[in-house]
Short mmCIF file of C-alpha atoms and ligand atoms in Angstrom, two decimals:
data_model
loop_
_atom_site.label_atom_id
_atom_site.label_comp_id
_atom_site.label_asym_id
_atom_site.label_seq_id
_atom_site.Cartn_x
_atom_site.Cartn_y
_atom_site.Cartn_z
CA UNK A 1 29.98 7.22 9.54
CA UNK A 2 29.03 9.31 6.68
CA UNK A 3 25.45 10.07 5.64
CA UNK A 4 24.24 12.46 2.69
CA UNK A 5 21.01 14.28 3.20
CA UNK A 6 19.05 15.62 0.43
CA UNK A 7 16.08 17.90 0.80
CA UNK A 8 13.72 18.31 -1.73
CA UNK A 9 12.39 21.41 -2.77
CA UNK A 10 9.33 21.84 0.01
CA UNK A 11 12.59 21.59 2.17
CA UNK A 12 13.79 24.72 1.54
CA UNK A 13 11.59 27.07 0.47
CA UNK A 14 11.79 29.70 2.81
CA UNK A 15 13.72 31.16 5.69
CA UNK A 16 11.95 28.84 7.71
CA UNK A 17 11.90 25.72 5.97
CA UNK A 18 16.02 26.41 5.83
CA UNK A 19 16.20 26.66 9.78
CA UNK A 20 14.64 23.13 9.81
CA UNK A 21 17.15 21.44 7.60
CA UNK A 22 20.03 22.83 9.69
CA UNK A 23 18.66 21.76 13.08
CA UNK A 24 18.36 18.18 11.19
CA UNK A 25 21.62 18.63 10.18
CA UNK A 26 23.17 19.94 13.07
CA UNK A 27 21.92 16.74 15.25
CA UNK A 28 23.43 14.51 13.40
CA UNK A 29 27.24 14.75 12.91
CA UNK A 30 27.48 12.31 10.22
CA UNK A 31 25.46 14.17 8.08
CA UNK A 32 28.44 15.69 6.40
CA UNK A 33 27.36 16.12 2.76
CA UNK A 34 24.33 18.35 2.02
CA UNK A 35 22.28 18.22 -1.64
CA UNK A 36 19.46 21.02 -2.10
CA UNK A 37 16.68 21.05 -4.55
CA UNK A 38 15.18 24.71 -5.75
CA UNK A 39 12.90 26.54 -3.42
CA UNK A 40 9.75 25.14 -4.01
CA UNK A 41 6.01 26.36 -3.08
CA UNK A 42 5.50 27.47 0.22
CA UNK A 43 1.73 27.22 -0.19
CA UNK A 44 -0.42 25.53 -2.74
CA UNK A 45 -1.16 28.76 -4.72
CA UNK A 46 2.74 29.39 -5.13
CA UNK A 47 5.24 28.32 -7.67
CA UNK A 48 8.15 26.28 -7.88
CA UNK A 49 11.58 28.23 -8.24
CA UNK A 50 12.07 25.83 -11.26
CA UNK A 51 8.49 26.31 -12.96
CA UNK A 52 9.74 30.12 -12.36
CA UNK A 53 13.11 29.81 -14.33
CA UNK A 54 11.39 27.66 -17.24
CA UNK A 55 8.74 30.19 -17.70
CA UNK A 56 11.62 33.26 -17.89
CA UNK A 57 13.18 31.08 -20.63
CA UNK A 58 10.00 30.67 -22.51
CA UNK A 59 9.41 35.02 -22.12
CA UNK A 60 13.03 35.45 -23.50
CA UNK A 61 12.29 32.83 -26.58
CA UNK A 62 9.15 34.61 -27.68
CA UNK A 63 10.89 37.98 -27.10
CA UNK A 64 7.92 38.79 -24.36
CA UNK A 65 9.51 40.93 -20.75
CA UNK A 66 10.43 38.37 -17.87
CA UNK A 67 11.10 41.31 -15.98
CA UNK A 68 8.05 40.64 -13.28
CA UNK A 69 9.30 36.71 -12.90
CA UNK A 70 12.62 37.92 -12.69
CA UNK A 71 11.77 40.13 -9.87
CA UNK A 72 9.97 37.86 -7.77
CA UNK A 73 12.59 35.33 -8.40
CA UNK A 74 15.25 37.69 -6.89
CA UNK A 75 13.17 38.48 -3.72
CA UNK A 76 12.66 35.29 -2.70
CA UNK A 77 16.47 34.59 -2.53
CA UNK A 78 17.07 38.17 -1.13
CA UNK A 79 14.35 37.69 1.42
CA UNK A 80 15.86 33.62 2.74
CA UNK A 81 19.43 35.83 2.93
CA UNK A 82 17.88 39.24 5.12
CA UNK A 83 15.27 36.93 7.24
CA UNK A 84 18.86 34.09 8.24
CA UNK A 85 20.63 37.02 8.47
CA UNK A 86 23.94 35.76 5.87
CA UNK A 87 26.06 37.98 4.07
CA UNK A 88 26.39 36.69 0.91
CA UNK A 89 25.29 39.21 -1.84
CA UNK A 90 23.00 37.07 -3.83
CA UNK A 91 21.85 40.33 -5.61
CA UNK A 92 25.02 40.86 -7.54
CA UNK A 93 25.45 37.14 -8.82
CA UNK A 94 21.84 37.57 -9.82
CA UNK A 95 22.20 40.66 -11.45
CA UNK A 96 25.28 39.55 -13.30
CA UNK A 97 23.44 36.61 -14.78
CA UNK A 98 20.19 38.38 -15.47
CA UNK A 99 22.46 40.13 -17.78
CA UNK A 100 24.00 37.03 -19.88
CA UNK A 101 20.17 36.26 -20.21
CA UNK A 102 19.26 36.85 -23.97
CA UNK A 103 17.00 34.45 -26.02
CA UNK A 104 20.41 32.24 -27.00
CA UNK A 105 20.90 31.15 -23.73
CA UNK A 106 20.52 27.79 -22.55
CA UNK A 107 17.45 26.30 -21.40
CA UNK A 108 19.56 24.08 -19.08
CA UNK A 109 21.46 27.00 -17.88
CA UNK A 110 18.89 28.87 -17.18
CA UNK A 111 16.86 26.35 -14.83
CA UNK A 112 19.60 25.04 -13.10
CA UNK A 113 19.47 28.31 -11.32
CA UNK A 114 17.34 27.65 -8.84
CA UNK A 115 19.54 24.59 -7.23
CA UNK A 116 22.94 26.95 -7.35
CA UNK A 117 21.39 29.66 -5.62
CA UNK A 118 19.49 27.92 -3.19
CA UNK A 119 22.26 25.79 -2.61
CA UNK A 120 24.48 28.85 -2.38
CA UNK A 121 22.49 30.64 0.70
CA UNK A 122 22.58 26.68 1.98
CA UNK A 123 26.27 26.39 2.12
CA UNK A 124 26.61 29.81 3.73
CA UNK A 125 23.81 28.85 6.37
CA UNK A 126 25.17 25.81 7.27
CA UNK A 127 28.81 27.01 7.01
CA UNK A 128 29.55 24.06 4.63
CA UNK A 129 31.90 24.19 1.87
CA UNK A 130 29.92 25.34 -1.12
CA UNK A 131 30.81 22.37 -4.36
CA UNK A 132 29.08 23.34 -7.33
CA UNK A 133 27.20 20.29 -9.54
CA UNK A 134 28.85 21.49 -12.72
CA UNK A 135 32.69 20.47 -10.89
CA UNK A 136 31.67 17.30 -9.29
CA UNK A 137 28.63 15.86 -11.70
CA UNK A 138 30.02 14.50 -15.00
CA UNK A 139 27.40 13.62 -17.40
CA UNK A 140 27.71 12.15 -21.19
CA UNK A 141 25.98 14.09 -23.61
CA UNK A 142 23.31 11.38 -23.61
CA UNK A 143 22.31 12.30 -20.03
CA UNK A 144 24.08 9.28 -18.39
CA UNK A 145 26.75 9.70 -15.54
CA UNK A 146 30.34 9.15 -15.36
CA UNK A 147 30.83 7.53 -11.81
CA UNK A 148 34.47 7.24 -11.87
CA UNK A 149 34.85 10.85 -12.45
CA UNK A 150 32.13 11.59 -9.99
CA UNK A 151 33.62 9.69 -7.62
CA UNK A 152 36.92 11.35 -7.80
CA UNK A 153 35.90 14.95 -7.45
CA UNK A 154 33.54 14.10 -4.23
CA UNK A 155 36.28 12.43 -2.77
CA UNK A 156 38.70 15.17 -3.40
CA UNK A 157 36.52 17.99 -2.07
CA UNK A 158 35.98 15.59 1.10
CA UNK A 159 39.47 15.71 1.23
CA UNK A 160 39.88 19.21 1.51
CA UNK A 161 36.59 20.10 3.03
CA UNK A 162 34.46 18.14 6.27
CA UNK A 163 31.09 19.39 4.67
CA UNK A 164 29.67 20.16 1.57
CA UNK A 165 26.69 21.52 0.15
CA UNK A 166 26.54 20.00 -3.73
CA UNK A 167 23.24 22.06 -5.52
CA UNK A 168 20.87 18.97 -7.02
CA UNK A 169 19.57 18.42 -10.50
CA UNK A 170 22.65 19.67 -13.10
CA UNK A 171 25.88 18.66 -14.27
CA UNK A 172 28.28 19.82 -17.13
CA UNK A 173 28.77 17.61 -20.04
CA UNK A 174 32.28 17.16 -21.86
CA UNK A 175 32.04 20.31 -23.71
CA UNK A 176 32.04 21.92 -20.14
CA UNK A 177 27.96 23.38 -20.42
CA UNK A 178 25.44 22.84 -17.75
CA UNK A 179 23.04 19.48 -18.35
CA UNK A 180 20.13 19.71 -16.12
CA UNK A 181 18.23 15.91 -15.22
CA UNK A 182 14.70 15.10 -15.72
CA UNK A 183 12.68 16.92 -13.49
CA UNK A 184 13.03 16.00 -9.81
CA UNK A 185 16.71 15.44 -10.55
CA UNK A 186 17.66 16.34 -7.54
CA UNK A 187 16.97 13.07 -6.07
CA UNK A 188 19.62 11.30 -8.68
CA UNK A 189 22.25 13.95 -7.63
CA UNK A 190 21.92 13.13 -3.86
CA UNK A 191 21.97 9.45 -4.55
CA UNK A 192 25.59 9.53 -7.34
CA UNK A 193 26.90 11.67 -4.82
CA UNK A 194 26.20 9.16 -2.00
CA UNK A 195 27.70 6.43 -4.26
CA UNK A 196 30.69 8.20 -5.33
CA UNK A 197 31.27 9.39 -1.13
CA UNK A 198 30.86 5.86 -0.48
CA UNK A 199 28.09 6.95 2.00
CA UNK A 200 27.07 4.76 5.31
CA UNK A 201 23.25 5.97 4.14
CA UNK A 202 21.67 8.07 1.72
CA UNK A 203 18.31 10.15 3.32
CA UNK A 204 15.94 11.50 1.28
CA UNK A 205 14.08 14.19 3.53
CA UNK A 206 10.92 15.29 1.71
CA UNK A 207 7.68 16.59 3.37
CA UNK A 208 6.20 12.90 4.27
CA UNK A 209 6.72 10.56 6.66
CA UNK A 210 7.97 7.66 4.38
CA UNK A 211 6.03 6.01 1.48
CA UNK A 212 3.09 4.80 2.41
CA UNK A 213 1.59 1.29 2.36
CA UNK A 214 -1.42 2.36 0.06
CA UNK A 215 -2.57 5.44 -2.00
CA UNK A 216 -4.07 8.37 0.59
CA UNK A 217 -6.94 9.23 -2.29
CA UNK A 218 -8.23 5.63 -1.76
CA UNK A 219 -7.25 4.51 1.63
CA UNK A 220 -7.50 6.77 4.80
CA UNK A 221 -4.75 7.79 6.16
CA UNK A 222 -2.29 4.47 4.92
CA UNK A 223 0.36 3.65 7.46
CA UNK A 224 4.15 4.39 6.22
CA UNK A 225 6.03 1.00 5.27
CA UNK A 226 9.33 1.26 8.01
CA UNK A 227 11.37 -0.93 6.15
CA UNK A 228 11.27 -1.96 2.31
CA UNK A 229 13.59 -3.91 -0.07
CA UNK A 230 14.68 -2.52 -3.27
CA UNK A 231 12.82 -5.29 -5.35
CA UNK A 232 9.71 -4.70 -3.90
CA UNK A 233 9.61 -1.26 -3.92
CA UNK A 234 10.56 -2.02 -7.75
CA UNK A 235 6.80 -4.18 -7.69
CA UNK A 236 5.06 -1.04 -6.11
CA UNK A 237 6.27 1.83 -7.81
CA UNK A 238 5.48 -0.81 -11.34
CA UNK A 239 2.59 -1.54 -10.70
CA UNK A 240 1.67 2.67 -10.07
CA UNK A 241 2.63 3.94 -6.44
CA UNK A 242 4.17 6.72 -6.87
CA UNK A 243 7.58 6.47 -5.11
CA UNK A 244 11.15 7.55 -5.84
CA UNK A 245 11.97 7.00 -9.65
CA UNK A 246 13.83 4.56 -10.67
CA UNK A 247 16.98 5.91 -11.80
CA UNK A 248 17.08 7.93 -8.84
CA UNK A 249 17.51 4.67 -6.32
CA UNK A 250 20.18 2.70 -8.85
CA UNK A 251 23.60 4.13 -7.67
CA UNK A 252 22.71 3.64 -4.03
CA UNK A 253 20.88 0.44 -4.93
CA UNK A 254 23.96 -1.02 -6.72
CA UNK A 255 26.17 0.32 -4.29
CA UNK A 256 24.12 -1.27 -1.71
CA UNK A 257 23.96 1.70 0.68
CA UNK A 258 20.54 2.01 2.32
CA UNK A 259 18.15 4.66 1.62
CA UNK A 260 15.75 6.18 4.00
CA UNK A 261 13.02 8.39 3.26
CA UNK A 262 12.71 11.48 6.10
CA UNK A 263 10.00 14.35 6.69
CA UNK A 264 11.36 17.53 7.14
CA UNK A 265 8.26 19.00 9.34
CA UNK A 266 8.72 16.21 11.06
CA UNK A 267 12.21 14.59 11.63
CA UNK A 268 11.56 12.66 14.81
CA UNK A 269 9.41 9.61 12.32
CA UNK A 270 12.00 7.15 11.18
CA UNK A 271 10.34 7.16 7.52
CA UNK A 272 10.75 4.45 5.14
CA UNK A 273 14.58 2.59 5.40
CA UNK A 274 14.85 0.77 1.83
CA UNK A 275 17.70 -1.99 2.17
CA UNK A 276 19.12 -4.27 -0.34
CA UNK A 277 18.11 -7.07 1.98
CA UNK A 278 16.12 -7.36 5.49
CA UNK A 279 18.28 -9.76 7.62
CA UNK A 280 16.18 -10.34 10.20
CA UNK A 281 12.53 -10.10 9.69
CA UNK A 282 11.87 -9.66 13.68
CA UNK A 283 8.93 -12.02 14.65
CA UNK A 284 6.74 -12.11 11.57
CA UNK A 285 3.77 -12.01 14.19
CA UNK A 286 4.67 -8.19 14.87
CA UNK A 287 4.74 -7.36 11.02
CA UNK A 288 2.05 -7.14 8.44
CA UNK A 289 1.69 -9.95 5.66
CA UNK A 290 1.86 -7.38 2.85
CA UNK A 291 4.58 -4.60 2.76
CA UNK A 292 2.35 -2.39 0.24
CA UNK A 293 -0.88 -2.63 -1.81
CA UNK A 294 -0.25 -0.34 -5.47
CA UNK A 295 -2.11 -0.76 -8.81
CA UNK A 296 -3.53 1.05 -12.01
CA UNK A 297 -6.52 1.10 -14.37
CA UNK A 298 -7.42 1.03 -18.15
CA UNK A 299 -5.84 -2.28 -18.93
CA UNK A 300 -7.16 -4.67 -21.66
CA UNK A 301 -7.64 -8.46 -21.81
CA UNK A 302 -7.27 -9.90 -24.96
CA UNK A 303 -7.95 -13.61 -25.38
CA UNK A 304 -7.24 -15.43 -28.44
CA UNK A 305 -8.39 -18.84 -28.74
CA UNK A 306 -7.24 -22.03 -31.45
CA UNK A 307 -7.34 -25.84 -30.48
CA UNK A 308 -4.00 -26.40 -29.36
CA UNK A 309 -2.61 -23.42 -29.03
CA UNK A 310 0.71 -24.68 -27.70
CA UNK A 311 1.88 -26.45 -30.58
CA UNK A 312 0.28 -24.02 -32.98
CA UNK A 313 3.05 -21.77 -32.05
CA UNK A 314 0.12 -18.90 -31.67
CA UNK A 315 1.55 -17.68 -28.58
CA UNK A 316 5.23 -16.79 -29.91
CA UNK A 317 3.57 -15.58 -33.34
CA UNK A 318 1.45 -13.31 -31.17
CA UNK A 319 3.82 -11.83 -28.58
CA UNK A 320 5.85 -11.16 -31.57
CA UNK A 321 3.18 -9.11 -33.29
CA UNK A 322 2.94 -7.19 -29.55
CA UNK A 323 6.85 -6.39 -29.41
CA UNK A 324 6.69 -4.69 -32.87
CA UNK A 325 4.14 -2.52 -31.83
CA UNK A 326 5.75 -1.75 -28.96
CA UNK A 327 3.32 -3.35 -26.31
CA UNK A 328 4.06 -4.54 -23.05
CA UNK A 329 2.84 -7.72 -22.02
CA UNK A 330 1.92 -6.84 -17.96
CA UNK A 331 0.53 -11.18 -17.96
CA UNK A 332 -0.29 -13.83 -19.51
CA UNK A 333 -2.81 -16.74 -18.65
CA UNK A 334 -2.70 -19.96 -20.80
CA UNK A 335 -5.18 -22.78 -21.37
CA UNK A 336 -4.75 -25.76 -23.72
CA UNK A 337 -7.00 -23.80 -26.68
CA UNK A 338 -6.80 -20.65 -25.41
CA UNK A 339 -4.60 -17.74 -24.04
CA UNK A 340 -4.89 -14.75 -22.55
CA UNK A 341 -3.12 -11.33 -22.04
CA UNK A 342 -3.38 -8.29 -20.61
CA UNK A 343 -2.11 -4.83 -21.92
CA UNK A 344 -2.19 -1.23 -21.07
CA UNK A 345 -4.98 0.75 -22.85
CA UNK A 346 -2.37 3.20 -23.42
CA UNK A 347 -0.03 1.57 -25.06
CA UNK A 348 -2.32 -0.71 -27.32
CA UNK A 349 -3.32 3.02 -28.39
CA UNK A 350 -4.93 3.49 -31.58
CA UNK A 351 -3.07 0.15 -33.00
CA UNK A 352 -5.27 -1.52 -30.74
CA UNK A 353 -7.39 -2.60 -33.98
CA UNK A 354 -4.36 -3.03 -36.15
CA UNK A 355 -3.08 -5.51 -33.29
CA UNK A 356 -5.91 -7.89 -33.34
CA UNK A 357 -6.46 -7.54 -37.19
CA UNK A 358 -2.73 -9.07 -37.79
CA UNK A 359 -3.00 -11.85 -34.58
CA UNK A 360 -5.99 -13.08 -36.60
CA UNK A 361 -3.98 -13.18 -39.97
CA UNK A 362 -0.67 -14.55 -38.69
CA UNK A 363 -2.29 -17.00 -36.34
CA UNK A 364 -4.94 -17.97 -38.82
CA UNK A 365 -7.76 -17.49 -36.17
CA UNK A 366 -10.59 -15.60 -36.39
CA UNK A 367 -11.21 -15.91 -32.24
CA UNK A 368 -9.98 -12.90 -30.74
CA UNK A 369 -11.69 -11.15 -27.85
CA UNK A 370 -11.04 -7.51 -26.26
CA UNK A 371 -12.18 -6.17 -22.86
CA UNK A 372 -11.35 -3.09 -22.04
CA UNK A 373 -11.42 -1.30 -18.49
CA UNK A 374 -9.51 -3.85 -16.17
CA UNK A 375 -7.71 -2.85 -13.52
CA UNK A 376 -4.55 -4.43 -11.90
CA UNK A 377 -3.85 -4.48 -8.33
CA UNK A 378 -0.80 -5.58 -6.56
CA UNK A 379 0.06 -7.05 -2.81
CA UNK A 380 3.87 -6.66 -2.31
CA UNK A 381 5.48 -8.25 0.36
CA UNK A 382 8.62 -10.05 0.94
CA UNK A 383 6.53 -11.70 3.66
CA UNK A 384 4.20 -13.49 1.87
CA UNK A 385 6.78 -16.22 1.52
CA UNK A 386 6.68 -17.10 4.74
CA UNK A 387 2.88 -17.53 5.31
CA UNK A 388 1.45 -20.94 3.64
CA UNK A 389 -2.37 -20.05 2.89
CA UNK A 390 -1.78 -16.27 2.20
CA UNK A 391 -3.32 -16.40 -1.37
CA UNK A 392 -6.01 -18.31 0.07
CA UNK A 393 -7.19 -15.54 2.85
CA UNK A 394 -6.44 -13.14 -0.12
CA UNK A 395 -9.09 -13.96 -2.10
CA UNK A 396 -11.59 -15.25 0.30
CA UNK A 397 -11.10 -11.67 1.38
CA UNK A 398 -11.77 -10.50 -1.98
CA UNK A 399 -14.80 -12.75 -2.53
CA UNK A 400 -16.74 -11.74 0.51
CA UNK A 401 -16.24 -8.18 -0.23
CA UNK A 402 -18.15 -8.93 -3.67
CA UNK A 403 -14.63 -8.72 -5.63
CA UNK A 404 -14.64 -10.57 -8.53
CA UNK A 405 -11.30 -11.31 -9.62
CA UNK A 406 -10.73 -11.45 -13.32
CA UNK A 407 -6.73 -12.56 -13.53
CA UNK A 408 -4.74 -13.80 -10.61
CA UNK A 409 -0.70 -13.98 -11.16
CA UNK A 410 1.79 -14.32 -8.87
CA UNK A 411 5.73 -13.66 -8.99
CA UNK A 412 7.95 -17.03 -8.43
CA UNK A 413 9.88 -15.51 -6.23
CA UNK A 414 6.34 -14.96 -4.08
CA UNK A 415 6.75 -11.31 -3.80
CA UNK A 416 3.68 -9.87 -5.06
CA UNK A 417 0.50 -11.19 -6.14
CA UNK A 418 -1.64 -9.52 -9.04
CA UNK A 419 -4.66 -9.52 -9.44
CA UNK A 420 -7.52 -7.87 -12.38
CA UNK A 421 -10.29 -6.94 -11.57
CA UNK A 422 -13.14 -4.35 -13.45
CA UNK A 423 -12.11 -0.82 -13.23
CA UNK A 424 -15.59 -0.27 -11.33
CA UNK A 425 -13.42 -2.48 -8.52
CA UNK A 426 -9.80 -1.23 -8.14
CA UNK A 427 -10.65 1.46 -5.03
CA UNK A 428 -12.57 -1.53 -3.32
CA UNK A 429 -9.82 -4.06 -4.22
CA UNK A 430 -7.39 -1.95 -2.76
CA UNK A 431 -9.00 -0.96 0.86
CA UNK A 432 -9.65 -4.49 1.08
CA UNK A 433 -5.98 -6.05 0.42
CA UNK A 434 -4.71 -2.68 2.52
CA UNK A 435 -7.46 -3.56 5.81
CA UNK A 436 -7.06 -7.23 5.39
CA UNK A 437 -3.51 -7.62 5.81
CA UNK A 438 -2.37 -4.56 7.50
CA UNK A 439 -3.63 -6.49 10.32
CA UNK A 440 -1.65 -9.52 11.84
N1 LIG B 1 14.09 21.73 -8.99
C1 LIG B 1 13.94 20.64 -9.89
C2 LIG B 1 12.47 20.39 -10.17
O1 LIG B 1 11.63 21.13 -9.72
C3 LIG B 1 14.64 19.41 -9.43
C4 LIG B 1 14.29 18.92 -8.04
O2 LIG B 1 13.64 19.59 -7.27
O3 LIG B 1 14.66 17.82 -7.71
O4 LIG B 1 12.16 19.45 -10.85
#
């Protein structure tokens, strides 16, 4: 059994946080391969080791001291060594770097800083083998990943080493100079590094207890989802709950190793397990009809009407004029003489009048209608399948709550339902999907 833990950067950003992650480490013997984020805040007034690094960069490009950033950078590594008591003299690597740092260096360089040294006093700590990102994470210049060579160098340190600490969030491209991800990287790192180890499971520990069914600023105190398939945590995290990004999940998901989501402050909650596939769903009377309830604002519903719309080929011609503009299309609802979409506010942008202008022209109707401020609102659940007459209780929930639904769409494969309603709605749409079908 192999498992690789990654902790995020709340995970480790003090002496503290550090003994936490080894006493999760330590209990588990399978947890043989280790990926650390940067220090992050220890309170909400502090700062991210990252935000620290990107702001010394942005002193040394305007020619402005970073001496003071520099500083506090230093102690906070110096201070995790004294307070675990390791030996590793952080100060001279530091001191040797702070004096390569000129305006010329690398931006990517620079940042990826904060992983390597946390990762550094992490390896030490644990007394893991130390495997630096820039000899086991191969990235094209474009930012994408060569797995095969990944895979290699992970297997080979495995080889040669029981445990590992890889730092998070960098590479080296071809030319041999550090690549650092998009931000939260770290995440991506511990999941190609899973992939390439051929990993049992791939746990995320973080500083809550799983994702949770709805969003905390609208519903109080949402329950975590325990177990959640890859496709509909696609749905949720689509249709706006903020979860894991995508890129981060794909090497694990196409590898079909399971991911599960763990809290660091508080390691005895199981978190959220996301599987490929859920075997056995268990009595469906002990689970909840909907896995998760996610959604946005600020969409727009356009409706364009012409007597036979069909043949008139106004719905091609019109989806056309939407792709060369760049729109999404989030639905559609059609009518013999009339059709419907819906659109993000965003991306219709300031073409929004340019858009309807040329749908007129090419479709040689004047009958276009815009209504702005809709908002979209999502049930996932794989278990809606099973349940004949769960739309039905879903809106009849909706309607006695004084929901008026504008749009209703739902996937073929059953696994969400979607619903628009007016902006004024969404928080009420939401508690009442989350209350109505948390419950059996
Ligand atoms: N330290 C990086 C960031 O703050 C990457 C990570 O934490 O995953 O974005």
């Amino acid at each position: 059994m192999l498992k690789v833990a990654k902790f995020g950067g709340s995970s480790v950003s003090d002496a503290g946080q550090f003994r936490k992650v080894k006493d999760i480490v330590e209990s588990d013997p399978a947890r043989r391969i280790v990926v650390s984020s940067a220090c992050g805040k220890r309170s909400r007034e502090d700062h991210k080791m990252t935000d620290l690094l990107y702001l010394c960069h942005a002193h040394l490009t305007y020619g402005v001291s970073c001496d003071d950033i520099w500083r506090s950078i230093c102690d906070r590594f110096v201070e995790i060594r004294d307070n675990l008591g390791l030996s590793y003299r952080v100060e001279n690597d530091l001191e040797s770097f702070r004096s390569r740092m000129n305006a010329d260096m690398s931006v990517d360089e620079l940042v990826s800083r904060g992983e390597y040294f946390t990762s550094r006093l992490m390896a030490e700590y644990l007394g893991f083998y130390f495997l630096d990102a820039k000899d086991c994470i191969f990235m094209n210049f474009d930012g994408t990943f060569d797995a095969g060579k990944i895979a290699s160098s992970v297997q080979e340190a495995l080889e040669r080493h029981d445990r590992i600490v890889v730092p998070g969030f960098y590479g080296r491209v071809p030319s041999g100079k550090i690549k650092v991800m998009s931000r939260g990287g770290s995440d991506i790192t511990g999941a190609l590094v899973a992939a390439a180890a051929n990993a049992d499971l791939y746990e995320n520990w973080t500083d809550v207890s799983g994702i949770l069914m709805a969003d905390p600023r609208i519903v109080e105190d949402p329950r975590p989802i325990p177990k959640i398939t890859y496709a509909e945590l696609r749905e949720l995290a689509f249709m706006g709950a903020s979860v894991l990004h995508e890129d981060s999940i794909q090497p694990v998901k196409e590898a079909l190793i399971p991911l599960n989501i763990r809290n660091t402050n508080s390691p005895e909650d199981p978190g959220t397990m996301i599987v490929d596939r859920v075997e056995t769903e268990g009595s469906v009377e002990d689970s909840s009809v909907i896995t998760g309830v996610s959604g946005r604002r600020n969409f727009a519903f356009i409706t364009v009407r012409k007597r036979n719309i069909i043949s008139n080929s106004v719905l091609r011609k019109t989806l056309e004029i939407l792709d060369k503009y760049n729109v999404p299309v989030e639905h559609i609802t059609l009518g013999l003489d009339s059709f419907a979409f819906v659109a993000s506010q965003t991306a219709l942008g300031a073409n929004m009048y340019d858009i309807i202008s040329e749908i007129q022209r090419t479709t040689a109707t004047d009958n276009v209608q815009i209504e702005e401020n809709i908002a979209l609102v999502a049930a996932v659940g794989r278990r809606m399948s099973f349940r004949p007459g769960t739309s039905g209780k879903f809106f009849s929930a909706l309607g006695s709550s004084g929901v008026n639904i504008r749009t209703i769409s739902q996937s073929a494969d059953e696994l969400s339902i979607i619903i628009g309603v007016d902006n004024s709605q969404y928080e009420k749409a939401v508690r009442v999907l989350y209350e109505g079908f948390t419950k059996n």
